[in-house]
Coordinates of C-alpha atoms in Angstrom, one line a residue:
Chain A
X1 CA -11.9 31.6 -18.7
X2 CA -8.3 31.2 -19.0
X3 CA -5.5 33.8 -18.4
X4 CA -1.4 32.9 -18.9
X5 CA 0.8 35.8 -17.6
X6 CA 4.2 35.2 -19.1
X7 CA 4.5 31.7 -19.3
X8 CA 7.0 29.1 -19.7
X9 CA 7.0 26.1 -20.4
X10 CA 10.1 23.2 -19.9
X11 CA 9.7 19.7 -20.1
X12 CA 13.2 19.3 -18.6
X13 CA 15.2 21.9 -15.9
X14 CA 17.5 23.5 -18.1
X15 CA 16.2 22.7 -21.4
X16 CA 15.2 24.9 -24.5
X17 CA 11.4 26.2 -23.8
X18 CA 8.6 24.6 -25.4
X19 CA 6.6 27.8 -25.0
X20 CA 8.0 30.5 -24.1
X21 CA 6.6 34.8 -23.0
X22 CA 3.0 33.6 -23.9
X23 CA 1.1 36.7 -22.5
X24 CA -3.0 35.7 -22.9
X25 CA -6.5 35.6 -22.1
X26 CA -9.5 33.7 -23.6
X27 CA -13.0 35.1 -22.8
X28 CA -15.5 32.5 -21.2
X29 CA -17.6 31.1 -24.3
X30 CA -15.4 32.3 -26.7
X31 CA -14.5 30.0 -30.0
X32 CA -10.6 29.9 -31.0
X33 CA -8.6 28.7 -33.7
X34 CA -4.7 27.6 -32.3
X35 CA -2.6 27.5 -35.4
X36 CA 0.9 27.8 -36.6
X37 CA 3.4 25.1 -37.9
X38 CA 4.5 21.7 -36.5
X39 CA 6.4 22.4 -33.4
X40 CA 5.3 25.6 -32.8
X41 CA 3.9 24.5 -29.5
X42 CA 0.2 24.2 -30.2
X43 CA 0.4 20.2 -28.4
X44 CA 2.2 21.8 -25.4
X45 CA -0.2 24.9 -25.0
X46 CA -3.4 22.5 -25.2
X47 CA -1.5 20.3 -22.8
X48 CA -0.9 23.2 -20.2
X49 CA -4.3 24.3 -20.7
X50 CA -5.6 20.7 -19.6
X51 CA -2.8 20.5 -16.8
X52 CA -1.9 18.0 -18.2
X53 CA 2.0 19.6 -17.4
X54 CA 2.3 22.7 -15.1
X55 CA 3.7 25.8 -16.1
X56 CA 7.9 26.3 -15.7
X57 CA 7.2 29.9 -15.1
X58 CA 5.0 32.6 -15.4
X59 CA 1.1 32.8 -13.8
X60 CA -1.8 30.3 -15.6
X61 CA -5.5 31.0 -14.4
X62 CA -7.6 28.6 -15.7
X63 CA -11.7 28.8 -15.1
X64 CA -11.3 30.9 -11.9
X65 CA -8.1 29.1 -10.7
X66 CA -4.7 30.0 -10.3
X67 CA -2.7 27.1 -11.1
X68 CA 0.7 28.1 -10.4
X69 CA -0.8 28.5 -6.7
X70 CA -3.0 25.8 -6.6
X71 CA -2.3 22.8 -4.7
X72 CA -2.1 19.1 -6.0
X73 CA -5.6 18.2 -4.9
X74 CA -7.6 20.7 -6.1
X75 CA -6.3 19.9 -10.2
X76 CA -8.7 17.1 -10.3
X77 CA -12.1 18.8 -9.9
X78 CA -10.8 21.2 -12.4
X79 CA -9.7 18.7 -15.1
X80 CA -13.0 17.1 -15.1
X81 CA -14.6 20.6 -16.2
X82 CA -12.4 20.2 -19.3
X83 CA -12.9 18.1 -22.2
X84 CA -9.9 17.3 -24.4
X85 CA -10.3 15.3 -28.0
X86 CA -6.5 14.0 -28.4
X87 CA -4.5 14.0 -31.9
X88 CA -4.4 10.1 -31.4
X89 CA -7.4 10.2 -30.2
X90 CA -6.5 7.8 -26.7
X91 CA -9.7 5.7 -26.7
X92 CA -8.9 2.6 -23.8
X93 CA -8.4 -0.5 -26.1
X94 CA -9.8 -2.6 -23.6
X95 CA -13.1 -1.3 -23.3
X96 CA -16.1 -0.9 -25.8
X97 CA -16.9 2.1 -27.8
X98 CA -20.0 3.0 -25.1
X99 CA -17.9 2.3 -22.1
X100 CA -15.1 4.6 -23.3
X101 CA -17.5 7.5 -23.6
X102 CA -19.0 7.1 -20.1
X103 CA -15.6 6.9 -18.6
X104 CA -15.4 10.9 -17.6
X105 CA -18.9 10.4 -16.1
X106 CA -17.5 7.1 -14.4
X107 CA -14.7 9.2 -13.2
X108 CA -17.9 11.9 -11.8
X109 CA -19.2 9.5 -10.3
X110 CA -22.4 9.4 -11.8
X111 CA -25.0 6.5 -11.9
X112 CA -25.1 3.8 -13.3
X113 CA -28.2 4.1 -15.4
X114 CA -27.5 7.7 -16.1
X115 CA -23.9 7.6 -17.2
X116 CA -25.0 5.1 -19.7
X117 CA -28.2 7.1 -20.9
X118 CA -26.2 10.1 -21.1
X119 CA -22.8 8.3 -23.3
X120 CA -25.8 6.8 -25.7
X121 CA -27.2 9.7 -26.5
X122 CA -23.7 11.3 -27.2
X123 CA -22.8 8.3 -29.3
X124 CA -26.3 9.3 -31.2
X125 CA -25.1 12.8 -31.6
X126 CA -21.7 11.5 -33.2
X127 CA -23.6 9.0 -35.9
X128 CA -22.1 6.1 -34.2
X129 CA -24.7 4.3 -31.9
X130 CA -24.7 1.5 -34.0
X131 CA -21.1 1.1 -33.5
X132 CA -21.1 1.4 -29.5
X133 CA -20.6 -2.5 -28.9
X134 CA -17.4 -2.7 -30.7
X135 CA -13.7 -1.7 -29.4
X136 CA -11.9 0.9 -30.9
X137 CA -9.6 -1.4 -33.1
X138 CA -12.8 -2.5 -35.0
X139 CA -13.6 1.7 -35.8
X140 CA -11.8 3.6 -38.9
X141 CA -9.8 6.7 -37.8
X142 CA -12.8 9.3 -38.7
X143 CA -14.9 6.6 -36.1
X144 CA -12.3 6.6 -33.7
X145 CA -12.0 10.5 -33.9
X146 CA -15.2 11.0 -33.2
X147 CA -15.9 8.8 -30.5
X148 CA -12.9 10.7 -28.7
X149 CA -14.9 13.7 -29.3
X150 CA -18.1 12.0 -28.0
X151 CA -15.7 11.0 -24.8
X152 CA -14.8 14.8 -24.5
X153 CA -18.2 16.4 -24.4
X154 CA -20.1 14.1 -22.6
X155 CA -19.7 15.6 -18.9
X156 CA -20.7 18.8 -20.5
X157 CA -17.3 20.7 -20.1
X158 CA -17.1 24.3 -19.7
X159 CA -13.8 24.4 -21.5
X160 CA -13.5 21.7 -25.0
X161 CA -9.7 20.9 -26.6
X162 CA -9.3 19.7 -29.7
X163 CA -5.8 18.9 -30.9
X164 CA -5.8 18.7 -34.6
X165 CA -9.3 17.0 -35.1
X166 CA -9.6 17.1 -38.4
X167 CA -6.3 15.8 -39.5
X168 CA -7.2 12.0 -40.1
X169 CA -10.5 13.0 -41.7
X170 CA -11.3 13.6 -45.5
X171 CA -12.7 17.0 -46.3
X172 CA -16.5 15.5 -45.6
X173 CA -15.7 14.1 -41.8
X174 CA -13.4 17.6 -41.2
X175 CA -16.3 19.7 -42.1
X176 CA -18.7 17.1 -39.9
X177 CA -16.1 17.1 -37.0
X178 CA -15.9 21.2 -37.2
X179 CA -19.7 21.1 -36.7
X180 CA -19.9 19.1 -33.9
X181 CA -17.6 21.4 -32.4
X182 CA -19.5 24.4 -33.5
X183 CA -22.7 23.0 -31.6
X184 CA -20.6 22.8 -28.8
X185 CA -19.9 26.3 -28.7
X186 CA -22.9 27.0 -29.2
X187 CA -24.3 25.3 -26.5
X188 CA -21.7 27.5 -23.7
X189 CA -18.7 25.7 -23.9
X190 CA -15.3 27.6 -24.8
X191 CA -13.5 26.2 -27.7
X192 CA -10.1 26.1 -28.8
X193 CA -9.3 24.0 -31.5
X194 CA -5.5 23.5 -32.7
X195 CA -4.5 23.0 -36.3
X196 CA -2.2 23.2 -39.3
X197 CA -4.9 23.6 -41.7
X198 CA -5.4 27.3 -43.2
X199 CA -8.5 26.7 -44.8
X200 CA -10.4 26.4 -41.3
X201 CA -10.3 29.8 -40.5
X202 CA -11.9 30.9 -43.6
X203 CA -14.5 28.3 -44.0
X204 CA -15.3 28.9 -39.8
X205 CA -14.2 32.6 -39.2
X206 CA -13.5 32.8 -35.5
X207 CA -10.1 34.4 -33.6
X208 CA -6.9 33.3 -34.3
X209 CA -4.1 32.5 -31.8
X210 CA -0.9 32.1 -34.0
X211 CA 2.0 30.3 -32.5
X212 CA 5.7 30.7 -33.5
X213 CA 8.7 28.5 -31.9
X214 CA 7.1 28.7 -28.5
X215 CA 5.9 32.3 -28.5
X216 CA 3.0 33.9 -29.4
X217 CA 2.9 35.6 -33.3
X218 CA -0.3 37.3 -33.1
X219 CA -4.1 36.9 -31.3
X220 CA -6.8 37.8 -32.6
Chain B
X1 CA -24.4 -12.0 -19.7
X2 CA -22.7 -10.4 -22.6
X3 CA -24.2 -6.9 -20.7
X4 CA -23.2 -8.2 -17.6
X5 CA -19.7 -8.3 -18.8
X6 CA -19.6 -5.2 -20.5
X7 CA -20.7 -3.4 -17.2
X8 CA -18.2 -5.4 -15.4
X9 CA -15.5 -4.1 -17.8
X10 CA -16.7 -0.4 -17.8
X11 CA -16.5 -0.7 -14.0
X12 CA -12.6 -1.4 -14.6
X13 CA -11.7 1.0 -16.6
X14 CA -7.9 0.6 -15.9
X15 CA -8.0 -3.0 -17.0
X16 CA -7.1 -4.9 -14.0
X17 CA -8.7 -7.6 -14.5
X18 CA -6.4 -8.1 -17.4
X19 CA -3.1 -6.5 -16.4
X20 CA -3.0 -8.3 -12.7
X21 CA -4.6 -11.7 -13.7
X22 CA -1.6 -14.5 -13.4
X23 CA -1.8 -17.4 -10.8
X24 CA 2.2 -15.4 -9.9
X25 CA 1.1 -13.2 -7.4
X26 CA -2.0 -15.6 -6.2
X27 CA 0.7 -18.5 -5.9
X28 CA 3.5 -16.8 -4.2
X29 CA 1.0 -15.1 -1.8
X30 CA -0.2 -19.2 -0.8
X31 CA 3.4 -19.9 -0.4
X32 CA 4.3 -17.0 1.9
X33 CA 0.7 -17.6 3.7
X34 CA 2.0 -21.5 4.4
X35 CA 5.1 -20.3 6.3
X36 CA 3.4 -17.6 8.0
X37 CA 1.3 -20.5 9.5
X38 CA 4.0 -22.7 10.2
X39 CA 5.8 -19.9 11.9
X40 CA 2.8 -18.7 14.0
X41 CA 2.1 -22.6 14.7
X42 CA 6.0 -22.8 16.3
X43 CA 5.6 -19.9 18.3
X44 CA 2.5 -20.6 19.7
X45 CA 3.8 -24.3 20.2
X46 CA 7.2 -22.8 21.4
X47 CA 5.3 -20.3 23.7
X48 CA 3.1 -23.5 25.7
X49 CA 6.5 -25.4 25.9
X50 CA 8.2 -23.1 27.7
X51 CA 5.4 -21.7 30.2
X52 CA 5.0 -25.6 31.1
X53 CA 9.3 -26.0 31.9
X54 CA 8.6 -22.5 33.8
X55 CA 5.8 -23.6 35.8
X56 CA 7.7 -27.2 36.4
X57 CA 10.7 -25.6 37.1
X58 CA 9.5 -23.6 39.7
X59 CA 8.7 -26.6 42.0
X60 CA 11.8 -28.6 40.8
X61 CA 14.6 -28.2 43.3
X62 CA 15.1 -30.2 45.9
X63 CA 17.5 -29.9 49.2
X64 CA 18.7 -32.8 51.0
X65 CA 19.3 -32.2 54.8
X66 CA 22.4 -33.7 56.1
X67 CA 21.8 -36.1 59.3
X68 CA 22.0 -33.5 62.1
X69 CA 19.7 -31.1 60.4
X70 CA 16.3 -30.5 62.0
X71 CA 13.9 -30.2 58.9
X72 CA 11.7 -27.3 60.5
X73 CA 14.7 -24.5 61.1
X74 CA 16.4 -26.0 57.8
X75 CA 12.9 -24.8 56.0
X76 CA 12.9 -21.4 57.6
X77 CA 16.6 -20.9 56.3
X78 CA 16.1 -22.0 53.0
X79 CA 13.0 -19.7 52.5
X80 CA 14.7 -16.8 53.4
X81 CA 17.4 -17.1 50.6
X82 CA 17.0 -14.8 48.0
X83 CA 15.0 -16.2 44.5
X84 CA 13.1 -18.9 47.3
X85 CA 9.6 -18.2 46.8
X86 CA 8.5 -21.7 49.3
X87 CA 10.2 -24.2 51.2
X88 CA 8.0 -27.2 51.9
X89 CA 9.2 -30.0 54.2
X90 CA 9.0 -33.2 52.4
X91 CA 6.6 -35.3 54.7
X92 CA 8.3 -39.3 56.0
X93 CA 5.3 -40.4 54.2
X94 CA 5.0 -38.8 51.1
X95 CA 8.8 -39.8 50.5
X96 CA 8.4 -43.3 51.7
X97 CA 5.7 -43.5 49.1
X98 CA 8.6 -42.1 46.3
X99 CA 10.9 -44.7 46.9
X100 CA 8.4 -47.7 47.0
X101 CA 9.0 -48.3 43.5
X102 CA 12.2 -48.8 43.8
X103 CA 12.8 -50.0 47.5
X104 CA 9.7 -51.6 48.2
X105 CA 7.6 -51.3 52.1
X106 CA 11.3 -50.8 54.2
X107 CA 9.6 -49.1 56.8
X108 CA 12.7 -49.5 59.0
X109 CA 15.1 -47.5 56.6
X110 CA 16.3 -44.3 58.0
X111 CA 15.3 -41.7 55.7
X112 CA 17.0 -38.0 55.3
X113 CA 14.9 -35.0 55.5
X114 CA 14.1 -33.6 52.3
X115 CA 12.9 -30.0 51.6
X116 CA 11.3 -28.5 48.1
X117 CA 12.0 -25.6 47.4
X118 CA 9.7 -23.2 44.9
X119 CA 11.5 -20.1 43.2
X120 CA 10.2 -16.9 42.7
X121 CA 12.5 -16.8 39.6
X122 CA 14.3 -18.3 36.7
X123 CA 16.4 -15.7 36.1
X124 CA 20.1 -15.5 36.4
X125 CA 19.7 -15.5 40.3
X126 CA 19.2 -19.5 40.1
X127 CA 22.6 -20.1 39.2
X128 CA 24.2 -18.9 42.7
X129 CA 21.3 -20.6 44.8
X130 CA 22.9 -23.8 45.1
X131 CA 25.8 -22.3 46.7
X132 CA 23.7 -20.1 49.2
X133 CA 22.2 -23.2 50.4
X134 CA 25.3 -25.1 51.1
X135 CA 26.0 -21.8 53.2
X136 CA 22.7 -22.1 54.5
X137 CA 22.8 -25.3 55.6
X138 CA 26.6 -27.0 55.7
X139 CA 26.1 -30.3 54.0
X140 CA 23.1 -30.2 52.6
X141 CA 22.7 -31.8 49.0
X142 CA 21.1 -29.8 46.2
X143 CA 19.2 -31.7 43.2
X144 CA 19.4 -28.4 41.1
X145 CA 17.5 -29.9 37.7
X146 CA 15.2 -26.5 37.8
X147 CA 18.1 -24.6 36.8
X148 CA 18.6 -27.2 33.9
X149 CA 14.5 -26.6 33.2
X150 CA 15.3 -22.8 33.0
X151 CA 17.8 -22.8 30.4
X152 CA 15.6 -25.3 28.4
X153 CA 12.5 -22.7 28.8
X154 CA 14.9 -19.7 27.8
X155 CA 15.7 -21.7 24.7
X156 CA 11.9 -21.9 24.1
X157 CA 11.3 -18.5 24.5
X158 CA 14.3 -17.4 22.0
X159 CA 12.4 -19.6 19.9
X160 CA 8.9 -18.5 20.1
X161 CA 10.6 -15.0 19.5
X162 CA 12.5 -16.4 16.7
X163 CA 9.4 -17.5 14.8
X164 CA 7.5 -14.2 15.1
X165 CA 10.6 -12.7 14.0
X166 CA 10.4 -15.0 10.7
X167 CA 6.4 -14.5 10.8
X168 CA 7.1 -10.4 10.6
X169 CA 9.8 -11.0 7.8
X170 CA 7.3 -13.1 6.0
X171 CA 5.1 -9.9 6.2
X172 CA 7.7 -7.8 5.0
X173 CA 8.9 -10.6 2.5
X174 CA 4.9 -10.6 1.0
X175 CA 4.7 -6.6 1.0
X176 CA 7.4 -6.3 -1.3
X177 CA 6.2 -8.8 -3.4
X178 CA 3.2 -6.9 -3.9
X179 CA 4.6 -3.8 -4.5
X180 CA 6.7 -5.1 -7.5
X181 CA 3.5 -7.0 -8.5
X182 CA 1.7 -3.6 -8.1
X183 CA 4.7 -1.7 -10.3
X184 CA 4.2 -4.4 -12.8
X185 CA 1.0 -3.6 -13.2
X186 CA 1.4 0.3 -13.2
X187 CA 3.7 -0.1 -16.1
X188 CA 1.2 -2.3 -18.2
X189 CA -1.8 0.2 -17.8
X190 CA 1.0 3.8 -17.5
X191 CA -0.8 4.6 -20.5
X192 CA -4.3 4.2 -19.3
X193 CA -3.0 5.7 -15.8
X194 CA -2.1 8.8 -17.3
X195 CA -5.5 9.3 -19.3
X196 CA -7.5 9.1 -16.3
X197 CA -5.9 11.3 -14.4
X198 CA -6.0 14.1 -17.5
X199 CA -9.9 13.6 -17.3
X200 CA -9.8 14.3 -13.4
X201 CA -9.7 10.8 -12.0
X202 CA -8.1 11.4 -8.1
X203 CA -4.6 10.2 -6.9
X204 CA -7.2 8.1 -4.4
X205 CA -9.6 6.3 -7.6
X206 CA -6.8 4.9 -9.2
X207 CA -4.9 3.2 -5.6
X208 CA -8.2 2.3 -4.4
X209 CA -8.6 0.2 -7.9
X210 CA -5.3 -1.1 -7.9
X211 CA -5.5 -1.9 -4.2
X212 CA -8.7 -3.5 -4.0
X213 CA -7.5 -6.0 -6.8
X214 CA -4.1 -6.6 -5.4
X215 CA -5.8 -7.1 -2.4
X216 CA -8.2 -9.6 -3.4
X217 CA -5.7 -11.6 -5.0
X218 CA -3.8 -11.8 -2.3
X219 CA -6.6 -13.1 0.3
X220 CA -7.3 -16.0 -2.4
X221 CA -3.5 -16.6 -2.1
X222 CA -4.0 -16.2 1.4
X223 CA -7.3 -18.7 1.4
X224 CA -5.3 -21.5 -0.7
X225 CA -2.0 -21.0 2.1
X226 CA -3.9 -21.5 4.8
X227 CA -6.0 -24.5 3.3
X228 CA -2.4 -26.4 2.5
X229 CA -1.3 -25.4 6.2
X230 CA -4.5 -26.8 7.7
X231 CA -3.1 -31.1 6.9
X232 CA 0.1 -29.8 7.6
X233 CA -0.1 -28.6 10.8
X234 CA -3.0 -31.5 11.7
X235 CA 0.1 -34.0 10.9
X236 CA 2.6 -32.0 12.9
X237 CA 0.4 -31.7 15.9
X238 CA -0.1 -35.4 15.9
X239 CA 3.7 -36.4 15.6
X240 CA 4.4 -33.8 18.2
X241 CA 1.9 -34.6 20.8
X242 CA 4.0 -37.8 23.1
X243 CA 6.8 -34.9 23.4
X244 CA 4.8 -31.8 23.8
X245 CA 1.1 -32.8 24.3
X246 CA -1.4 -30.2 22.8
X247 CA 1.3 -27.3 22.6
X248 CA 0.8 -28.1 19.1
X249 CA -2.7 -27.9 18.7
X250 CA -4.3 -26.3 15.4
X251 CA -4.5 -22.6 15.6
X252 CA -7.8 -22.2 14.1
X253 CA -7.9 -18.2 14.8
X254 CA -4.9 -17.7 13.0
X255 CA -5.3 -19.6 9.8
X256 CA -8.4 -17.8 9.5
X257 CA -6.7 -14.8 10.3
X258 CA -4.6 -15.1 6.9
X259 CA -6.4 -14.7 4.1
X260 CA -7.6 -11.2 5.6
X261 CA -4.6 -10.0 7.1
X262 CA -2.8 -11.1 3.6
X263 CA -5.2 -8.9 1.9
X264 CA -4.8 -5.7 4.7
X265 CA -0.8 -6.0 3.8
X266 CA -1.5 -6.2 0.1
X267 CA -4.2 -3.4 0.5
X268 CA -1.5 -0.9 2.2
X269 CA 1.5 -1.6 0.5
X270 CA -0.9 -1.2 -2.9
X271 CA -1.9 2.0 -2.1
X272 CA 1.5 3.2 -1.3
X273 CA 2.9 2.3 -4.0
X274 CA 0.3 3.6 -6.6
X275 CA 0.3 7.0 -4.8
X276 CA 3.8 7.4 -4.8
X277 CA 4.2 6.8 -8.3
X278 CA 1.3 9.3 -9.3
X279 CA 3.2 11.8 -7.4
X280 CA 5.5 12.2 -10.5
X281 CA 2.3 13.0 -12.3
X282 CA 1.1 16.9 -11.8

């Protein structure tokens, strides 16, 4: 599902890596924990694995594709088989709850009437169909965090993001949010979830991929 | 209609309807559409003028034949001259009748044979014909207004190329306009811009959204220029029309070519713009 040969990552010719030697692969399907300290690079990994950036150096194969060969125009089909739920979560402020979670089908270019069935029933599965005439602003974090992770899964992705998830949530919502997430996985996706928060891996036993300034500590 | 709206707002997911919303680009769009119409008006008007003084001009000259001169040899003479496209006699009668104004029925007046000439040309060549008729035909006079005519119809025609050249500037002028509007609105929605494209949206969804909004704004500035050119143009015509008759008349075509024109410009330079600037994203 995804493969990095020694990569590199710079956000700036000449400056210090962000990531740096990472030598990987994650197996289609597969469920992964991405932890190590603030800074470490967790942000910048999930980011490269959502091409969000491209690689500096090395070779990155994501779901089949090589991106370092890719061309431009063929990133798109590929981001939209990849769901991301963001640390700040990056819900549109000017559209409602429902619209916000039918925006990756929008972007599909599904119908109409199915995009809307499809983001309801997501909002159902999240606990917040109630809430999904209100904007954002209106929601409490936990809300908001979970209507980005509505947003995520609603295309179905075969490869699901989370960048720290759980860290605006209170022990109940974490262990809620880690479900959802769970289900996921369960239902073919392959998850890699990053975060600080030690506990995780023992409550949810699942492989580890330890960062350290950039490089990679340990995997498995 | 609360739905309605709500659909209408998920269908603009960028927020355009918000970011790119002033009466600014609307406005100046109306103003550059009212000078595009004046300018198109004054070359078309421009344009008539000086195909009129060309076609007047070509039947303007006029030779008079000294005493001795037979008029029939004269004519043959004159039409072989370079640039001397005709070289009609003036018939006793038809001159006769010219002077009656002034001169009344003098029957008995001796009158001197008179030839028109009609030039191929207005071109530089018409400036030296005067001279190869008096070599032509020692003595003859030379009413030479057609050469007067010309330079008047050049002027018209540098002109009518002058206001296409301000027409094409007020193009260029209304595309940059746009694309600042359209960077203005790129960097109220950069956030929004950059989620999109993370979920997959293409380099083409986001310019085609921008586009078609800048683009419709523009053809309503386009609509409003053209409305306020309409009177404008309706009152120019009419003081123009003892000087230059219906040179001035409305151009109907090319008001109501504006408004979609405006909106093609906007549409291009839009899509451009956007595309350029999502080139810096991978």
């Amino acid at each position: 599902m995804v493969r990095l040969e020694d990569i590199t990552l710079r956000y700036r010719p000449g400056a210090a890596p962000a990531l740096s030697g990472l030598d990987f692969a994650l197996e289609g399907g597969s469920f992964t924990w991405l932890m190590g300290p603030s800074g470490a690079g967790k942000s910048s990994l999930l980011k490269l694995l959502h091409l969000a950036i491209l690689p500096s150096e090395g070779r990155l194969n994501v779901m089949g594709t090589a991106i370092h060969a890719a061309g431009r125009k063929e990133l798109p089909a590929l981001r939209r088989r990849i769901g991301v739920v963001f640390q700040d979560f990056r819900l549109l402020p000017h559209l409602d709850v429902l619209e916000n979670v039918a925006l990756p089908l929008r972007i599909a270019g599904r119908g109409e009437q199915q995009l809307l069935a499809d983001a309801t029933e997501l909002l159902r599965w999240v606990g917040l169909a109630e809430r999904m005439k209100d904007r954002p602003e209106a929601l409490s974090g936990g809300e908001q965090q979970r209507v980005a992770l509505a947003r995520a899964v609603v295309a179905r992705p075969a490869l699901l993001l989370a960048d720290e998830p759980t860290s605006n949530l209170d022990a109940e919502q974490s262990r809620r949010m880690v479900n959802l997430l769970r289900q996921m996985h369960r239902l073919g996706s392959t998850v890699i979830v990053a975060t600080h928060n030690e506990a995780l891996p023992d409550e949810y036993p699942a492989p580890i991929l330890r960062l350290e300034g950039g490089r990679l500590a340990s995997h498995g | 209609m609360a739905e309605r709206l709500r659909r209408a707002r998920g269908r603009d997911p960028l927020g355009l309807r918000r970011a790119l919303s002033g009466p600014l680009l609307p406005g100046l769009v109306a103003a550059m559409a009212l000078l595009a119409a004046l300018a198109m008006a004054g070359a078309v008007a421009a344009a008539a003028m000086a195909a009129r003084w060309e076609g007047g001009a070509a039947a303007a000259m006029m030779v008079q034949l000294p005493a001795n001169a037979q008029t029939g040899p004269a004519a043959a003479a004159l039409a072989a001259l370079p640039g001397v496209a005709e070289a009609i006699p003036l018939e006793r009668e038809r001159l006769a009748a010219l002077l009656r104004p002034w001169l009344g029925d003098a029957a008995g007046l001796p009158l001197p044979g008179m030839i028109e000439l009609r030039l191929s040309t207005l071109g530089a060549g018409v400036e030296a014909l005067p001279e190869a008729i008096q070599a032509a035909i020692p003595g003859a006079r030379v009413e030479a207004h057609g050469i007067w005519v010309a330079r008047l119809s050049a002027l018209a025609r540098s002109l009518e190329a002058l206001a296409w050249l301000v027409l094409a500037l007020v193009g260029a002028v209304a595309a940059a306009m746009v694309a600042v509007a359209t960077r203005a609105g790129i960097a109220a929605r950069h956030a929004t811009i950059v989620i999109l494209h993370d979920m997959g949206a293409t380099d083409s969804t986001i310019a085609s959204r921008f586009a078609g909004r800048i683009a419709f704004l523009a053809g309503l500035g386009a609509v409003l220029g053209a409305v306020l050119a309409a009177p404008l143009l309706y009152l120019l015509g009419g003081l123009a029309a003892p000087l230059l008759g219906n040179a001035l008349a409305m151009p109907w075509g090319g008001l109501a070519a504006l408004p979609p024109a405006a909106a093609l410009i906007a549409w291009l330079t839009a899509q451009a713009a956007v595309r350029l600037w999502l080139r810096g994203l991978p």
